[in-house]
Each structure stands twice: as structure tokens, then as C-alpha cells.
Amino acid sequence: MQYSDTSTLDPATEQLLKQVLHYAKQKGITLEKIQSLYTEEGEQTVPLAAFASELSPSEGLCKYLKDHYDLTYAQIAALLNRDDRSIWTSINRAEKKHPGPFNPDSDIRIPVKIFADRSHSILEHVIIYLQEHFGYTIYKIAKLLNKKPSALYAIAKRGHAKE
């Protein structure tokens, strides 16, 4: 599964992109910030911190969509290509673990549309997205998600085997 655009760039565009990235690096602008600016306007995204909380990936994703975008269970289910009863269960469990508004913040944002593909788990999608878009290692992803690298390695291996 490829999340990135595999089209080739002409030399002039590639040179311009290199200049922009060099300028951004000089000014201390992170790749994550550039990516967050690049996401399509109006595209629904979830901060990476939603997956680093005490909630399960499903609970964090569903609760964030409910709290931040004010979506109904049916809308979340349609967006994620899942049954609305499982969405209700995830949000109900999340409410018990984390009552009140759920507003994790992070410069790294994951597009919600990638989770509609049911061939991978939510966490597999997150790991593959971070590896393909940011070139992050499993160790770096584990630090960002407050998880053990060995556990994420197994999840990533399973996710890549499905591709």
C-alpha cells in the first residue's frame, strides 16, 4: 500500500522543492509543520498524539472525530468504513477512560481517509504512513506513540506483509 504520490518530478520542480526545503531547514521549520500546511484544505486529519494516549487506537481516533469534528456515530462509521455499533463501543469505552473533551495536539497529522481501508489495522496504517511520508524508523515512531519498539516492529511487519 502506497500512501505517497509516486509520480516523478521534472528537474525544475525538483530543484525548486529542494530550495524550499533548504530554506525551511534554515528557518527551523520541521517537516511535520510543512506536511500539516500541505494537507488539503478541509481534509479531516487526526493528530498523532491521539494514538499516543491511554486510549486504544480505535478509541482515540473515534473520540477525536466525535469531539473535534462533532460527527455522529453514523458519519464516523461511514468515514472509517466500519459498523456504527463498533464506533459507539469505541467512543463509549473512550469516555470511561477519558471523560470530557479529547484534544490531543501534535504537529504531525494523519489524514482520516487512510483508515477507510480495512485491510490494515488502525495502528498499522499509522506506522506505515509515518514510515512512507516522514521516513521515520520504528524506534522513532515508538517514542512518538509511547509504545515499545518491539511491539511496533511486530505490527509494522504484519502491516507490510499485507501489502
mmCIF file of N, CA and C in Angstrom, residues 16-105:
data_model
loop_
_atom_site.group_PDB
_atom_site.id
_atom_site.type_symbol
_atom_site.label_atom_id
_atom_site.label_comp_id
_atom_site.label_asym_id
_atom_site.label_seq_id
_atom_site.Cartn_x
_atom_site.Cartn_y
_atom_site.Cartn_z
ATOM 1 N N LEU A 16 13.351 23.357 -7.385
ATOM 2 C CA LEU A 16 12.593 24.325 -6.596
ATOM 3 C C LEU A 16 12.215 23.737 -5.236
ATOM 4 N N LEU A 17 11.783 22.495 -5.240
ATOM 5 C CA LEU A 17 11.410 21.827 -3.995
ATOM 6 C C LEU A 17 12.609 21.713 -3.055
ATOM 7 N N LYS A 18 13.767 21.400 -3.604
ATOM 8 C CA LYS A 18 14.982 21.320 -2.787
ATOM 9 C C LYS A 18 15.313 22.679 -2.175
ATOM 10 N N GLN A 19 15.132 23.746 -2.939
ATOM 11 C CA GLN A 19 15.400 25.092 -2.429
ATOM 12 C C GLN A 19 14.435 25.449 -1.293
ATOM 13 N N VAL A 20 13.179 25.110 -1.478
ATOM 14 C CA VAL A 20 12.173 25.385 -0.443
ATOM 15 C C VAL A 20 12.507 24.610 0.835
ATOM 16 N N LEU A 21 12.860 23.339 0.691
ATOM 17 C CA LEU A 21 13.201 22.526 1.857
ATOM 18 C C LEU A 21 14.469 23.033 2.545
ATOM 19 N N HIS A 22 15.441 23.491 1.757
ATOM 20 C CA HIS A 22 16.667 24.062 2.327
ATOM 21 C C HIS A 22 16.336 25.326 3.122
ATOM 22 N N TYR A 23 15.486 26.178 2.561
ATOM 23 C CA TYR A 23 15.068 27.404 3.245
ATOM 24 C C TYR A 23 14.329 27.071 4.543
ATOM 25 N N ALA A 24 13.433 26.099 4.463
ATOM 26 C CA ALA A 24 12.671 25.696 5.650
ATOM 27 C C ALA A 24 13.611 25.178 6.737
ATOM 28 N N LYS A 25 14.612 24.411 6.340
ATOM 29 C CA LYS A 25 15.571 23.874 7.303
ATOM 30 C C LYS A 25 16.352 25.004 7.973
ATOM 31 N N GLN A 26 16.742 26.009 7.187
ATOM 32 C CA GLN A 26 17.462 27.163 7.734
ATOM 33 C C GLN A 26 16.610 27.914 8.756
ATOM 34 N N LYS A 27 15.321 28.001 8.507
ATOM 35 C CA LYS A 27 14.411 28.742 9.383
ATOM 36 C C LYS A 27 13.882 27.892 10.541
ATOM 37 N N GLY A 28 14.302 26.628 10.589
ATOM 38 C CA GLY A 28 13.878 25.764 11.687
ATOM 39 C C GLY A 28 12.463 25.234 11.544
ATOM 40 N N ILE A 29 11.952 25.213 10.332
ATOM 41 C CA ILE A 29 10.601 24.700 10.087
ATOM 42 C C ILE A 29 10.701 23.188 9.911
ATOM 43 N N THR A 30 9.944 22.453 10.709
ATOM 44 C CA THR A 30 10.022 20.996 10.675
ATOM 45 C C THR A 30 9.254 20.428 9.487
ATOM 46 N N LEU A 31 9.638 19.210 9.114
ATOM 47 C CA LEU A 31 8.941 18.509 8.042
ATOM 48 C C LEU A 31 7.479 18.278 8.417
ATOM 49 N N GLU A 32 7.237 18.050 9.695
ATOM 50 C CA GLU A 32 5.871 17.846 10.170
ATOM 51 C C GLU A 32 5.017 19.092 9.946
ATOM 52 N N LYS A 33 5.602 20.264 10.200
ATOM 53 C CA LYS A 33 4.877 21.523 10.005
ATOM 54 C C LYS A 33 4.581 21.735 8.521
ATOM 55 N N ILE A 34 5.540 21.434 7.667
ATOM 56 C CA ILE A 34 5.333 21.559 6.218
ATOM 57 C C ILE A 34 4.203 20.636 5.782
ATOM 58 N N GLN A 35 4.216 19.410 6.299
ATOM 59 C CA GLN A 35 3.180 18.449 5.937
ATOM 60 C C GLN A 35 1.814 18.916 6.404
ATOM 61 N N SER A 36 1.746 19.490 7.596
ATOM 62 C CA SER A 36 0.450 19.954 8.102
ATOM 63 C C SER A 36 -0.075 21.118 7.271
ATOM 64 N N LEU A 37 0.822 21.936 6.742
ATOM 65 C CA LEU A 37 0.398 23.030 5.867
ATOM 66 C C LEU A 37 -0.032 22.506 4.500
ATOM 67 N N TYR A 38 0.571 21.399 4.089
ATOM 68 C CA TYR A 38 0.314 20.834 2.768
ATOM 69 C C TYR A 38 -1.027 20.110 2.676
ATOM 70 N N THR A 39 -1.487 19.529 3.771
ATOM 71 C CA THR A 39 -2.722 18.748 3.702
ATOM 72 C C THR A 39 -3.833 19.581 3.076
ATOM 73 N N GLU A 40 -4.622 18.908 2.291
ATOM 74 C CA GLU A 40 -5.695 19.586 1.567
ATOM 75 C C GLU A 40 -6.590 20.346 2.534
ATOM 76 N N GLU A 41 -6.948 21.555 2.148
ATOM 77 C CA GLU A 41 -7.818 22.358 3.000
ATOM 78 C C GLU A 41 -9.159 21.651 3.135
ATOM 79 N N GLY A 42 -9.628 21.543 4.341
ATOM 80 C CA GLY A 42 -10.891 20.869 4.592
ATOM 81 C C GLY A 42 -10.740 19.374 4.800
ATOM 82 N N GLU A 43 -9.548 18.841 4.520
ATOM 83 C CA GLU A 43 -9.326 17.415 4.729
ATOM 84 C C GLU A 43 -9.289 17.131 6.229
ATOM 85 N N GLN A 44 -9.999 16.115 6.642
ATOM 86 C CA GLN A 44 -10.043 15.774 8.056
ATOM 87 C C GLN A 44 -8.771 15.027 8.432
ATOM 88 N N THR A 45 -8.122 15.507 9.468
ATOM 89 C CA THR A 45 -6.898 14.880 9.952
ATOM 90 C C THR A 45 -7.001 14.658 11.456
ATOM 91 N N VAL A 46 -6.158 13.763 11.940
ATOM 92 C CA VAL A 46 -6.106 13.451 13.365
ATOM 93 C C VAL A 46 -4.665 13.655 13.821
ATOM 94 N N PRO A 47 -4.454 14.333 14.947
ATOM 95 C CA PRO A 47 -3.082 14.500 15.433
ATOM 96 C C PRO A 47 -2.508 13.159 15.893
ATOM 97 N N LEU A 48 -1.231 12.984 15.668
ATOM 98 C CA LEU A 48 -0.571 11.744 16.072
ATOM 99 C C LEU A 48 -0.743 11.486 17.568
ATOM 100 N N ALA A 49 -0.826 12.539 18.350
ATOM 101 C CA ALA A 49 -0.975 12.400 19.805
ATOM 102 C C ALA A 49 -2.253 11.650 20.194
ATOM 103 N N ALA A 50 -3.237 11.592 19.312
ATOM 104 C CA ALA A 50 -4.467 10.847 19.606
ATOM 105 C C ALA A 50 -4.180 9.356 19.749
ATOM 106 N N PHE A 51 -3.093 8.897 19.124
ATOM 107 C CA PHE A 51 -2.729 7.482 19.181
ATOM 108 C C PHE A 51 -1.692 7.210 20.266
ATOM 109 N N ALA A 52 -1.228 8.261 20.927
ATOM 110 C CA ALA A 52 -0.210 8.124 21.972
ATOM 111 C C ALA A 52 -0.814 8.243 23.365
ATOM 112 N N SER A 53 -2.122 8.307 23.444
ATOM 113 C CA SER A 53 -2.785 8.472 24.742
ATOM 114 C C SER A 53 -3.045 7.112 25.380
ATOM 115 N N GLU A 54 -3.747 7.146 26.506
ATOM 116 C CA GLU A 54 -4.099 5.914 27.210
ATOM 117 C C GLU A 54 -5.202 5.143 26.481
ATOM 118 N N LEU A 55 -5.774 5.745 25.466
ATOM 119 C CA LEU A 55 -6.845 5.108 24.701
ATOM 120 C C LEU A 55 -6.265 4.179 23.638
ATOM 121 N N SER A 56 -7.058 3.185 23.233
ATOM 122 C CA SER A 56 -6.641 2.325 22.125
ATOM 123 C C SER A 56 -6.663 3.159 20.842
ATOM 124 N N PRO A 57 -6.000 2.700 19.770
ATOM 125 C CA PRO A 57 -6.028 3.476 18.527
ATOM 126 C C PRO A 57 -7.449 3.756 18.030
ATOM 127 N N SER A 58 -8.321 2.768 18.115
ATOM 128 C CA SER A 58 -9.702 2.956 17.680
ATOM 129 C C SER A 58 -10.429 3.959 18.567
ATOM 130 N N GLU A 59 -10.239 3.844 19.862
ATOM 131 C CA GLU A 59 -10.888 4.764 20.796
ATOM 132 C C GLU A 59 -10.399 6.193 20.591
ATOM 133 N N GLY A 60 -9.091 6.361 20.449
ATOM 134 C CA GLY A 60 -8.525 7.695 20.247
ATOM 135 C C GLY A 60 -9.010 8.334 18.962
ATOM 136 N N LEU A 61 -9.029 7.544 17.892
ATOM 137 C CA LEU A 61 -9.478 8.048 16.593
ATOM 138 C C LEU A 61 -10.953 8.441 16.642
ATOM 139 N N CYS A 62 -11.793 7.545 17.124
ATOM 140 C CA CYS A 62 -13.239 7.813 17.156
ATOM 141 C C CYS A 62 -13.589 8.969 18.092
ATOM 142 N N LYS A 63 -12.978 8.997 19.273
ATOM 143 C CA LYS A 63 -13.275 10.075 20.224
ATOM 144 C C LYS A 63 -12.817 11.417 19.666
ATOM 145 N N TYR A 64 -11.660 11.451 19.010
ATOM 146 C CA TYR A 64 -11.186 12.713 18.433
ATOM 147 C C TYR A 64 -12.155 13.195 17.348
ATOM 148 N N LEU A 65 -12.588 12.285 16.478
ATOM 149 C CA LEU A 65 -13.520 12.675 15.411
ATOM 150 C C LEU A 65 -14.843 13.171 15.994
ATOM 151 N N LYS A 66 -15.304 12.523 17.045
ATOM 152 C CA LYS A 66 -16.567 12.931 17.683
ATOM 153 C C LYS A 66 -16.419 14.293 18.362
ATOM 154 N N ASP A 67 -15.335 14.473 19.117
ATOM 155 C CA ASP A 67 -15.151 15.712 19.878
ATOM 156 C C ASP A 67 -14.731 16.894 19.008
ATOM 157 N N HIS A 68 -13.833 16.663 18.077
ATOM 158 C CA HIS A 68 -13.270 17.780 17.315
ATOM 159 C C HIS A 68 -14.121 18.162 16.107
ATOM 160 N N TYR A 69 -14.611 17.165 15.375
ATOM 161 C CA TYR A 69 -15.402 17.451 14.171
ATOM 162 C C TYR A 69 -16.903 17.382 14.427
ATOM 163 N N ASP A 70 -17.301 16.982 15.643
ATOM 164 C CA ASP A 70 -18.708 16.896 16.033
ATOM 165 C C ASP A 70 -19.508 16.020 15.072
ATOM 166 N N LEU A 71 -18.938 14.861 14.737
ATOM 167 C CA LEU A 71 -19.602 13.929 13.828
ATOM 168 C C LEU A 71 -20.488 12.963 14.609
ATOM 169 N N THR A 72 -21.513 12.455 13.949
ATOM 170 C CA THR A 72 -22.369 11.443 14.560
ATOM 171 C C THR A 72 -21.685 10.084 14.434
ATOM 172 N N TYR A 73 -22.203 9.084 15.158
ATOM 173 C CA TYR A 73 -21.655 7.736 15.061
ATOM 174 C C TYR A 73 -21.740 7.234 13.624
ATOM 175 N N ALA A 74 -22.855 7.492 12.969
ATOM 176 C CA ALA A 74 -23.043 7.039 11.591
ATOM 177 C C ALA A 74 -22.052 7.719 10.640
ATOM 178 N N GLN A 75 -21.795 9.005 10.847
ATOM 179 C CA GLN A 75 -20.837 9.716 9.995
ATOM 180 C C GLN A 75 -19.422 9.183 10.192
ATOM 181 N N ILE A 76 -19.057 8.923 11.445
ATOM 182 C CA ILE A 76 -17.729 8.367 11.725
ATOM 183 C C ILE A 76 -17.617 6.975 11.113
ATOM 184 N N ALA A 77 -18.673 6.177 11.259
ATOM 185 C CA ALA A 77 -18.676 4.827 10.692
ATOM 186 C C ALA A 77 -18.503 4.867 9.176
ATOM 187 N N ALA A 78 -19.185 5.781 8.512
ATOM 188 C CA ALA A 78 -19.060 5.902 7.060
ATOM 189 C C ALA A 78 -17.655 6.359 6.672
ATOM 190 N N LEU A 79 -17.115 7.292 7.409
ATOM 191 C CA LEU A 79 -15.783 7.832 7.136
ATOM 192 C C LEU A 79 -14.702 6.769 7.299
ATOM 193 N N LEU A 80 -14.866 5.908 8.299
ATOM 194 C CA LEU A 80 -13.864 4.886 8.600
ATOM 195 C C LEU A 80 -14.195 3.521 8.003
ATOM 196 N N ASN A 81 -15.314 3.422 7.306
ATOM 197 C CA ASN A 81 -15.753 2.167 6.698
ATOM 198 C C ASN A 81 -15.902 1.072 7.764
ATOM 199 N N ARG A 82 -16.585 1.425 8.837
ATOM 200 C CA ARG A 82 -16.797 0.493 9.937
ATOM 201 C C ARG A 82 -18.260 0.530 10.378
ATOM 202 N N ASP A 83 -18.641 -0.463 11.151
ATOM 203 C CA ASP A 83 -20.005 -0.555 11.649
ATOM 204 C C ASP A 83 -20.223 0.501 12.735
ATOM 205 N N ASP A 84 -21.388 1.151 12.710
ATOM 206 C CA ASP A 84 -21.627 2.217 13.690
ATOM 207 C C ASP A 84 -21.706 1.693 15.125
ATOM 208 N N ARG A 85 -22.010 0.406 15.296
ATOM 209 C CA ARG A 85 -22.028 -0.164 16.648
ATOM 210 C C ARG A 85 -20.614 -0.248 17.227
ATOM 211 N N SER A 86 -19.628 -0.563 16.375
ATOM 212 C CA SER A 86 -18.248 -0.605 16.878
ATOM 213 C C SER A 86 -17.737 0.805 17.173
ATOM 214 N N ILE A 87 -18.228 1.785 16.423
ATOM 215 C CA ILE A 87 -17.872 3.186 16.691
ATOM 216 C C ILE A 87 -18.452 3.596 18.045
ATOM 217 N N TRP A 88 -19.716 3.237 18.280
ATOM 218 C CA TRP A 88 -20.353 3.551 19.560
ATOM 219 C C TRP A 88 -19.566 2.921 20.711
ATOM 220 N N THR A 89 -19.170 1.658 20.542
ATOM 221 C CA THR A 89 -18.419 0.954 21.580
ATOM 222 C C THR A 89 -17.083 1.643 21.849
ATOM 223 N N SER A 90 -16.372 2.012 20.789
ATOM 224 C CA SER A 90 -15.072 2.685 20.952
ATOM 225 C C SER A 90 -15.222 4.014 21.687
ATOM 226 N N ILE A 91 -16.213 4.788 21.301
ATOM 227 C CA ILE A 91 -16.417 6.095 21.944
ATOM 228 C C ILE A 91 -16.877 5.919 23.389
ATOM 229 N N ASN A 92 -17.747 4.948 23.636
ATOM 230 C CA ASN A 92 -18.229 4.690 24.992
ATOM 231 C C ASN A 92 -17.072 4.287 25.917
ATOM 232 N N ARG A 93 -16.194 3.404 25.434
ATOM 233 C CA ARG A 93 -15.027 2.998 26.232
ATOM 234 C C ARG A 93 -14.081 4.178 26.442
ATOM 235 N N ALA A 94 -13.911 4.988 25.401
ATOM 236 C CA ALA A 94 -13.028 6.154 25.498
ATOM 237 C C ALA A 94 -13.556 7.155 26.516
ATOM 238 N N GLU A 95 -14.868 7.332 26.548
ATOM 239 C CA GLU A 95 -15.477 8.265 27.508
ATOM 240 C C GLU A 95 -15.227 7.819 28.949
ATOM 241 N N LYS A 96 -15.233 6.503 29.170
ATOM 242 C CA LYS A 96 -14.980 5.987 30.515
ATOM 243 C C LYS A 96 -13.525 6.219 30.919
ATOM 244 N N LYS A 97 -12.605 6.050 29.966
ATOM 245 C CA LYS A 97 -11.183 6.230 30.256
ATOM 246 C C LYS A 97 -10.785 7.700 30.296
ATOM 247 N N HIS A 98 -11.430 8.492 29.458
ATOM 248 C CA HIS A 98 -11.050 9.907 29.330
ATOM 249 C C HIS A 98 -12.313 10.754 29.228
ATOM 250 N N PRO A 99 -12.987 11.005 30.369
ATOM 251 C CA PRO A 99 -14.204 11.830 30.311
ATOM 252 C C PRO A 99 -13.865 13.271 29.937
ATOM 253 N N GLY A 100 -14.793 13.917 29.301
ATOM 254 C CA GLY A 100 -14.562 15.300 28.885
ATOM 255 C C GLY A 100 -13.984 15.370 27.488
ATOM 256 N N PRO A 101 -13.706 16.583 27.029
ATOM 257 C CA PRO A 101 -13.195 16.754 25.669
ATOM 258 C C PRO A 101 -11.804 16.140 25.501
ATOM 259 N N PHE A 102 -11.572 15.585 24.331
ATOM 260 C CA PHE A 102 -10.305 14.940 23.987
ATOM 261 C C PHE A 102 -9.637 15.793 22.921
ATOM 262 N N ASN A 103 -8.643 16.566 23.321
ATOM 263 C CA ASN A 103 -7.985 17.490 22.397
ATOM 264 C C ASN A 103 -6.476 17.310 22.383
ATOM 265 N N PRO A 104 -5.997 16.152 21.918
ATOM 266 C CA PRO A 104 -4.551 15.989 21.810
ATOM 267 C C PRO A 104 -4.021 16.913 20.720
ATOM 268 N N ASP A 105 -2.801 17.372 20.872
ATOM 269 C CA ASP A 105 -2.238 18.269 19.873
ATOM 270 C C ASP A 105 -0.886 17.745 19.424
#
